[in-house]
Amino acid sequence: MIHPMNESPLKVDRPSLTVHCDYLVIGSGAGGSVAARELALAGKDVVVVEEGPYLPLEQFRGPVGSLTRKLYRSGGVTPFFGSPSVAFAEARCVGGGTTINGGLLWRTPAWILEEWGRIHGLTLYSEQVLKPHFVTIERLLGVRSTVHVEGNEDSKLLARAARSLGWKVSAARRALGNCQNTNRCPTGCPTGAKRSVALTYLVEAQEHGARLMPNVRVCSLTHEAGRITGATGLFNGNRVNFIADRYFLAAGPIQTPHLLKRSRVRSSAGNQLRFHINLKFVARFSSPIRADVGTIFTEQVQEFEKQGLYMMASNCLPHYVAATLSHQSRQEVESVLTDFANVGLFVAQVRARAGGRIYSPFDTPIVMQSIPSEDLLRIGFALKRMGELLFKAGAVKIYLPLRGELGVTSSLELQGVLDRMVPQRLELITVHAMSSCPMAASPDRGTVDEYGKVWNHSNLWICDSSTLPDNIGESPQGTIMAVAHEILRQHVSQH
Ligand SMILES: Cc1cc2nc3c(=O)[nH]c(=O)nc-3n(C[C@H](O)[C@H](O)[C@H](O)COP(=O)(O)OP(=O)(O)OC[C@H]3O[C@@H](n4cnc5c(N)ncnc54)[C@H](O)[C@@H]3O)c2cc1C
């Protein structure tokens, strides 16, 4: 059902001291919403708990700064410590990442699924198995290719330059209705054009009886003899108990393994973490491009996808430009902001081999990671290719994500910067983390089996990004949801 703008389609419930249900779904994002809908449609009594708040559409018109604090964990940045460190951003709100993301939704590339079989020994996930799930997801979220006539000059410049170099460019496939170019994707689409799960899956789940309880953080699971016996949460500082027959955990790539570790359900959860690396570029052009008139991006450069590199524009607002240039001098930042109409913000996304590990000594997890030399080569390749592309697109100055470097004005200067690159000075960010509780063919290789069931536990399943066996290179929401659908299909057919 499509809800008109300004109507809040979700009702929220307050938890009582003890909540009983058939199924407790922890987390309301990409993965959790699939569990909520599929279980509710199957007639189960479902409660969805979500740590973050529920914000109806009209609130997404507020200031970017305060929305970022409300909708993201830790105000927007969770560090993955290392040398260099990586700044991770993830949602903490109803709808999870789908509320604040770009809505890009691709089908899992066939060669990635082939790797899941060949390298990870998984037998269930093939293109044929996932295809009907993608058809459902695409229908419910209104996924389509976006090509805008108005605005999005940054995407158009990049795509034209790539095509002139003979590089492959594809129209972005997004969960999108009638995009109004408000350029507010990262803080919740105020028009409802972006079809988050809060406007779709969770609404349907509620229509079939599911109860949604935002502002509840599940702090621990209790268990006995391989069975989860309850979950303890905090709501407004008060303790609440949940008692369910079965539990679906979908708290995202960091919090899912953290909860398993803190609750001593599975100490090896979070021993692996995979993520993409985003390199952000600010580019100045000699004439106005008005990159703020548009959406996140409309076309993506995919020439180097097999080498793990995608290039595209990004939501361009003064806040994001200033944050990207935080390693530049105040005068330089001011001069760029004064010239804002001529400025664009661009991203090179790298499929890193870097490995992370999640530690849970406190209530807040600590993530450590290290970037191997093969990733530094990929990063160098990405910096060079994106630099070349932006100059081809007409950029007169490019600021690279490297501390201590001023902007470059030619390919020669770019090469000089790359030749003297010090890895510790890289400014790395990521918004795609996964594989921290990977599916595996045996308990010694992962946290869950191919059906999402936590090894050696009879009533606990995981259905979020943490179950993906490896880094998939592309934006992960589609794959997360398709795998969750298959986990739920198998589950509902057996229970
Ligand atoms: C800015 C940004 C842009 C992105 N753009 C894209 C894009 O365009 N396309 C794409 O495919 N991907 C994109 N992503 C990534 C994508 O959104 C995530 O990979 C995806 O949402 C992860 O799904 P998930 O179900 O694992 O976790 P989430 O969707 O993050 O959901 C987990 C939910 O669990 C809640 N939670 C956590 N711990 C607890 C707890 N203890 N108790 C209760 N609730 C808890 C969280 O608050 C959160 O709402 C983007 C991400 C960001 C941050």
Coordinates of N, CA and C in Angstrom, one line a residue, residues 343-487:
V343 N 30.6 23.0 -7.0 CA 31.2 21.9 -6.3 C 30.4 20.6 -6.4
G344 N 31.0 19.5 -6.5 CA 30.3 18.2 -6.4 C 31.1 17.3 -5.4
L345 N 30.3 16.3 -4.9 CA 30.9 15.3 -4.0 C 30.7 13.9 -4.6
F346 N 31.8 13.2 -4.7 CA 31.8 11.9 -5.4 C 32.4 10.8 -4.5
V347 N 32.1 9.6 -4.9 CA 32.5 8.4 -4.1 C 33.1 7.3 -5.0
A348 N 34.2 6.8 -4.5 CA 34.7 5.5 -5.1 C 34.6 4.5 -4.1
Q349 N 33.8 3.4 -4.4 CA 33.5 2.3 -3.4 C 34.4 1.1 -3.8
V350 N 35.2 0.7 -2.8 CA 36.1 -0.4 -3.0 C 35.7 -1.6 -2.2
R351 N 35.7 -2.8 -2.9 CA 35.5 -4.1 -2.3 C 36.8 -4.5 -1.6
A352 N 36.8 -4.2 -0.3 CA 38.1 -4.4 0.4 C 38.2 -5.8 0.9
R353 N 39.5 -6.3 1.0 CA 39.7 -7.6 1.6 C 40.0 -7.5 3.1
A354 N 40.0 -6.3 3.6 CA 40.3 -6.0 5.0 C 39.4 -6.8 5.9
G355 N 40.0 -7.2 7.0 CA 39.2 -8.0 8.0 C 39.1 -7.2 9.3
G356 N 37.9 -7.3 9.9 CA 37.7 -6.7 11.2 C 37.4 -7.7 12.2
R357 N 37.4 -7.3 13.5 CA 37.0 -8.2 14.6 C 36.3 -7.3 15.6
I358 N 35.2 -7.9 16.2 CA 34.4 -7.2 17.1 C 34.7 -7.7 18.6
Y359 N 35.0 -6.8 19.5 CA 35.3 -7.1 20.9 C 34.1 -6.5 21.7
S360 N 33.7 -7.3 22.7 CA 32.6 -6.9 23.5 C 32.8 -6.8 25.0
P361 N 33.9 -6.1 25.4 CA 34.1 -6.1 26.9 C 33.2 -5.1 27.6
F362 N 32.6 -4.2 26.9 CA 31.7 -3.2 27.5 C 30.3 -3.3 26.8
D363 N 29.4 -2.4 27.2 CA 28.1 -2.3 26.6 C 28.2 -1.9 25.2
T364 N 29.2 -1.0 24.9 CA 29.5 -0.6 23.5 C 30.6 -1.4 22.9
P365 N 30.4 -2.0 21.7 CA 31.4 -2.9 21.2 C 32.6 -2.1 20.7
I366 N 33.8 -2.7 20.5 CA 35.0 -2.1 20.0 C 35.3 -2.9 18.7
V367 N 35.5 -2.2 17.6 CA 35.8 -2.9 16.4 C 37.3 -2.5 16.0
M368 N 38.1 -3.6 15.7 CA 39.4 -3.4 15.2 C 39.5 -3.9 13.8
Q369 N 40.3 -3.3 13.0 CA 40.5 -3.9 11.6 C 41.9 -3.6 11.1
S370 N 42.3 -4.3 10.1 CA 43.5 -4.0 9.5 C 43.4 -4.1 7.9
I371 N 44.0 -3.1 7.3 CA 43.9 -3.0 5.8 C 45.2 -3.7 5.2
P372 N 45.0 -4.7 4.5 CA 46.2 -5.4 3.9 C 46.7 -4.7 2.7
S373 N 47.9 -5.0 2.3 CA 48.6 -4.3 1.2 C 47.8 -4.4 -0.1
E374 N 47.1 -5.5 -0.3 CA 46.3 -5.6 -1.5 C 45.2 -4.6 -1.6
D375 N 44.7 -4.2 -0.4 CA 43.7 -3.2 -0.4 C 44.3 -1.8 -0.7
L376 N 45.5 -1.6 -0.2 CA 46.2 -0.3 -0.5 C 46.4 -0.2 -2.0
L377 N 46.6 -1.3 -2.7 CA 46.8 -1.2 -4.1 C 45.4 -0.9 -4.8
R378 N 44.3 -1.5 -4.2 CA 43.0 -1.2 -4.8 C 42.6 0.3 -4.5
I379 N 43.0 0.8 -3.3 CA 42.7 2.2 -3.0 C 43.5 3.1 -3.9
G380 N 44.8 2.8 -4.2 CA 45.6 3.6 -5.1 C 44.9 3.6 -6.5
F381 N 44.5 2.4 -6.9 CA 43.8 2.3 -8.2 C 42.6 3.1 -8.3
A382 N 41.8 3.1 -7.2 CA 40.5 3.8 -7.1 C 40.8 5.3 -7.1
L383 N 41.8 5.8 -6.4 CA 42.1 7.2 -6.3 C 42.5 7.7 -7.7
K384 N 43.3 6.9 -8.4 CA 43.8 7.3 -9.8 C 42.6 7.3 -10.8
R385 N 41.8 6.2 -10.8 CA 40.7 6.2 -11.7 C 39.7 7.3 -11.5
M386 N 39.4 7.5 -10.2 CA 38.4 8.6 -9.9 C 38.9 9.9 -10.3
G387 N 40.2 10.2 -10.0 CA 40.9 11.4 -10.3 C 40.8 11.7 -11.8
E388 N 41.2 10.7 -12.6 CA 41.2 10.8 -14.1 C 39.8 11.1 -14.6
L389 N 38.8 10.4 -14.0 CA 37.4 10.6 -14.4 C 36.9 12.0 -14.1
L390 N 37.2 12.5 -12.9 CA 36.8 13.8 -12.6 C 37.4 14.9 -13.4
F391 N 38.7 14.7 -13.7 CA 39.3 15.7 -14.7 C 38.7 15.7 -16.0
K392 N 38.4 14.4 -16.5 CA 37.7 14.3 -17.8 C 36.3 14.9 -17.7
A393 N 35.7 14.9 -16.5 CA 34.4 15.5 -16.4 C 34.4 17.0 -16.3
G394 N 35.6 17.6 -16.3 CA 35.8 19.0 -16.3 C 36.2 19.6 -14.9
A395 N 36.5 18.8 -13.9 CA 36.9 19.3 -12.6 C 38.2 20.1 -12.8
V396 N 38.3 21.3 -12.1 CA 39.5 22.1 -12.1 C 40.3 21.9 -10.9
K397 N 39.7 21.4 -9.8 CA 40.5 21.0 -8.6 C 39.8 19.9 -7.9
I398 N 40.6 18.9 -7.4 CA 40.0 17.8 -6.7 C 40.7 17.6 -5.4
Y399 N 39.9 17.4 -4.4 CA 40.4 17.2 -3.0 C 40.3 15.7 -2.8
L400 N 41.5 15.1 -2.5 CA 41.5 13.6 -2.3 C 41.3 13.3 -0.8
P401 N 40.9 12.1 -0.5 CA 40.7 11.8 1.0 C 42.0 11.4 1.6
L402 N 42.9 12.3 1.6 CA 44.3 12.1 2.1 C 44.7 13.3 3.0
R403 N 44.9 13.1 4.3 CA 45.4 14.2 5.2 C 46.7 14.7 4.7
G404 N 46.9 16.0 4.8 CA 48.2 16.6 4.5 C 48.4 16.9 3.0
E405 N 47.4 16.6 2.2 CA 47.5 16.9 0.8 C 46.5 18.0 0.4
L406 N 47.0 19.0 -0.3 CA 46.1 20.0 -0.8 C 45.4 19.5 -2.0
G407 N 44.5 20.3 -2.6 CA 43.8 19.8 -3.8 C 44.7 19.7 -5.0
V408 N 44.4 18.8 -5.9 CA 45.3 18.6 -7.1 C 44.5 19.2 -8.3
T409 N 45.3 19.8 -9.3 CA 44.7 20.5 -10.4 C 45.0 19.8 -11.7
S410 N 45.8 18.7 -11.7 CA 46.1 18.1 -13.0 C 46.4 16.6 -12.7
S411 N 46.4 15.8 -13.8 CA 46.7 14.4 -13.6 C 48.1 14.2 -13.1
L412 N 49.0 15.1 -13.6 CA 50.4 15.0 -13.1 C 50.5 15.2 -11.6
E413 N 49.8 16.2 -11.1 CA 49.8 16.4 -9.6 C 49.2 15.2 -8.9
L414 N 48.2 14.7 -9.5 CA 47.5 13.5 -8.9 C 48.5 12.4 -8.8
Q415 N 49.3 12.1 -9.8 CA 50.2 11.0 -9.8 C 51.3 11.3 -8.7
G416 N 51.7 12.6 -8.6 CA 52.7 12.9 -7.6 C 52.2 12.5 -6.2
V417 N 50.9 12.9 -5.9 CA 50.3 12.6 -4.6 C 50.3 11.0 -4.4
L418 N 49.9 10.3 -5.4 CA 49.8 8.8 -5.3 C 51.2 8.2 -5.1
D419 N 52.2 8.8 -5.7 CA 53.6 8.3 -5.5 C 54.1 8.5 -4.1
R420 N 53.6 9.5 -3.4 CA 54.1 9.7 -2.0 C 53.0 9.4 -1.0
M421 N 52.0 8.6 -1.4 CA 50.9 8.4 -0.5 C 51.3 7.6 0.8
V422 N 50.9 8.1 1.9 CA 51.2 7.4 3.2 C 49.9 6.8 3.7
P423 N 49.8 5.5 3.7 CA 48.5 4.9 4.0 C 47.8 5.4 5.3
Q424 N 48.6 5.7 6.3 CA 48.1 6.1 7.6 C 47.3 7.5 7.4
R425 N 47.6 8.2 6.3 CA 46.9 9.5 6.1 C 45.6 9.4 5.3
L426 N 45.3 8.2 5.0 CA 44.0 8.0 4.2 C 42.8 8.3 5.1
E427 N 41.8 9.0 4.6 CA 40.6 9.2 5.3 C 39.6 8.2 4.7
L428 N 39.3 7.2 5.5 CA 38.5 6.1 5.0 C 37.1 6.1 5.7
I429 N 36.1 5.8 4.9 CA 34.8 5.7 5.6 C 34.1 4.4 5.0
T430 N 33.1 3.9 5.7 CA 32.3 2.8 5.2 C 30.9 2.9 5.7
V431 N 30.0 2.6 4.8 CA 28.5 2.5 5.2 C 28.0 1.1 5.0
H432 N 28.9 0.2 4.5 CA 28.5 -1.2 4.2 C 29.4 -2.2 5.0
A433 N 28.9 -2.7 6.1 CA 29.6 -3.7 6.8 C 28.8 -5.0 6.8
M434 N 29.4 -6.2 6.9 CA 28.7 -7.4 6.8 C 29.5 -8.6 7.3
S435 N 29.0 -9.8 7.2 CA 29.7 -11.0 7.4 C 30.3 -11.2 8.8
S436 N 29.7 -10.7 9.8 CA 30.3 -10.8 11.2 C 29.7 -12.1 11.9
C437 N 28.6 -12.7 11.3 CA 28.1 -13.9 11.9 C 27.8 -14.8 10.6
P438 N 28.9 -15.1 9.9 CA 28.7 -15.7 8.5 C 28.0 -17.0 8.5
M439 N 27.2 -17.3 7.5 CA 26.7 -18.6 7.2 C 27.8 -19.5 6.8
A440 N 27.7 -20.7 7.2 CA 28.8 -21.7 6.9 C 28.2 -23.1 6.8
A441 N 29.0 -23.9 6.2 CA 28.5 -25.3 6.1 C 28.8 -26.1 7.3
S442 N 29.6 -25.6 8.2 CA 29.9 -26.3 9.5 C 30.1 -25.3 10.6
P443 N 29.8 -25.7 11.9 CA 29.9 -24.8 13.0 C 31.2 -24.2 13.2
D444 N 32.3 -24.9 12.8 CA 33.6 -24.3 13.1 C 34.0 -23.2 12.1
R445 N 33.1 -23.0 11.0 CA 33.5 -22.0 10.0 C 32.5 -20.8 10.1
G446 N 31.5 -20.8 10.9 CA 30.6 -19.7 10.9 C 29.7 -19.7 12.1
T447 N 28.8 -18.7 12.2 CA 27.9 -18.6 13.3 C 26.5 -19.2 13.1
V448 N 26.1 -19.2 11.8 CA 24.8 -19.7 11.5 C 24.9 -20.7 10.3
D449 N 23.9 -21.6 10.2 CA 23.9 -22.5 9.1 C 23.2 -21.8 7.9
E450 N 23.0 -22.6 6.8 CA 22.5 -21.9 5.6 C 21.1 -21.4 5.8
Y451 N 20.4 -21.9 6.8 CA 19.0 -21.5 7.1 C 19.0 -20.4 8.1
G452 N 20.1 -19.8 8.4 CA 20.2 -18.7 9.3 C 20.1 -19.1 10.8
K453 N 20.1 -20.4 11.1 CA 19.9 -20.8 12.5 C 21.3 -20.8 13.1
V454 N 21.3 -20.2 14.3 CA 22.6 -20.2 15.1 C 22.9 -21.6 15.5
W455 N 24.2 -22.0 15.1 CA 24.6 -23.4 15.4 C 24.4 -23.7 16.9
N456 N 23.9 -24.8 17.1 CA 23.8 -25.4 18.5 C 22.7 -24.6 19.3
H457 N 21.8 -23.9 18.7 CA 20.7 -23.3 19.4 C 19.4 -23.6 18.7
S458 N 18.4 -24.0 19.4 CA 17.2 -24.6 18.7 C 16.2 -23.5 18.4
N459 N 16.3 -22.3 19.0 CA 15.2 -21.3 18.7 C 15.7 -19.9 18.4
L460 N 16.9 -19.8 17.8 CA 17.5 -18.5 17.5 C 18.0 -18.5 16.0
W461 N 17.6 -17.5 15.3 CA 18.0 -17.3 13.9 C 18.5 -15.9 13.7
I462 N 19.3 -15.7 12.7 CA 19.8 -14.4 12.3 C 19.5 -14.2 10.9
C463 N 19.0 -12.9 10.5 CA 18.6 -12.7 9.1 C 19.0 -11.3 8.7
D464 N 20.2 -10.8 9.0 CA 20.6 -9.5 8.6 C 22.0 -9.6 7.9
S465 N 22.6 -8.4 7.7 CA 23.9 -8.3 6.9 C 25.0 -9.2 7.5
S466 N 24.9 -9.5 8.8 CA 26.0 -10.3 9.4 C 26.1 -11.7 8.9
T467 N 25.0 -12.2 8.3 CA 25.0 -13.6 7.9 C 25.7 -13.8 6.5
L468 N 25.9 -12.7 5.7 CA 26.4 -12.9 4.4 C 27.8 -13.5 4.6
P469 N 28.2 -14.5 3.8 CA 29.4 -15.2 4.0 C 30.7 -14.3 3.7
D470 N 30.5 -13.3 2.9 CA 31.7 -12.5 2.5 C 31.2 -11.1 2.0
N471 N 32.2 -10.3 1.8 CA 32.0 -9.0 1.2 C 31.4 -9.1 -0.2
I472 N 30.3 -8.4 -0.5 CA 29.8 -8.7 -1.9 C 30.1 -7.6 -2.9
G473 N 30.8 -6.6 -2.5 CA 31.3 -5.5 -3.5 C 30.2 -4.5 -3.8
E474 N 29.0 -4.9 -4.1 CA 27.9 -4.0 -4.4 C 27.2 -3.6 -3.2
S475 N 26.3 -2.6 -3.3 CA 25.4 -2.1 -2.2 C 24.6 -3.3 -1.7
P476 N 24.6 -3.6 -0.4 CA 24.2 -4.9 0.1 C 22.7 -5.1 0.4
Q477 N 21.9 -4.0 0.4 CA 20.5 -4.1 0.9 C 19.7 -5.2 0.2
G478 N 19.8 -5.2 -1.2 CA 19.1 -6.2 -1.9 C 19.5 -7.6 -1.5
T479 N 20.8 -7.9 -1.4 CA 21.2 -9.2 -1.1 C 20.8 -9.6 0.4
I480 N 20.9 -8.6 1.3 CA 20.5 -8.9 2.7 C 19.0 -9.3 2.7
M481 N 18.2 -8.6 2.0 CA 16.8 -8.8 2.0 C 16.4 -10.1 1.3
A482 N 17.1 -10.4 0.2 CA 16.8 -11.7 -0.6 C 17.2 -12.9 0.3
V483 N 18.4 -12.8 0.9 CA 18.8 -13.9 1.8 C 17.8 -14.1 3.0
A484 N 17.4 -12.9 3.5 CA 16.5 -13.0 4.6 C 15.2 -13.7 4.2
H485 N 14.7 -13.3 3.0 CA 13.5 -13.9 2.4 C 13.7 -15.5 2.4
E486 N 14.8 -15.9 1.9 CA 15.0 -17.3 1.8 C 15.1 -18.0 3.2
I487 N 15.7 -17.3 4.1 CA 15.8 -17.9 5.5 C 14.3 -18.0 6.0

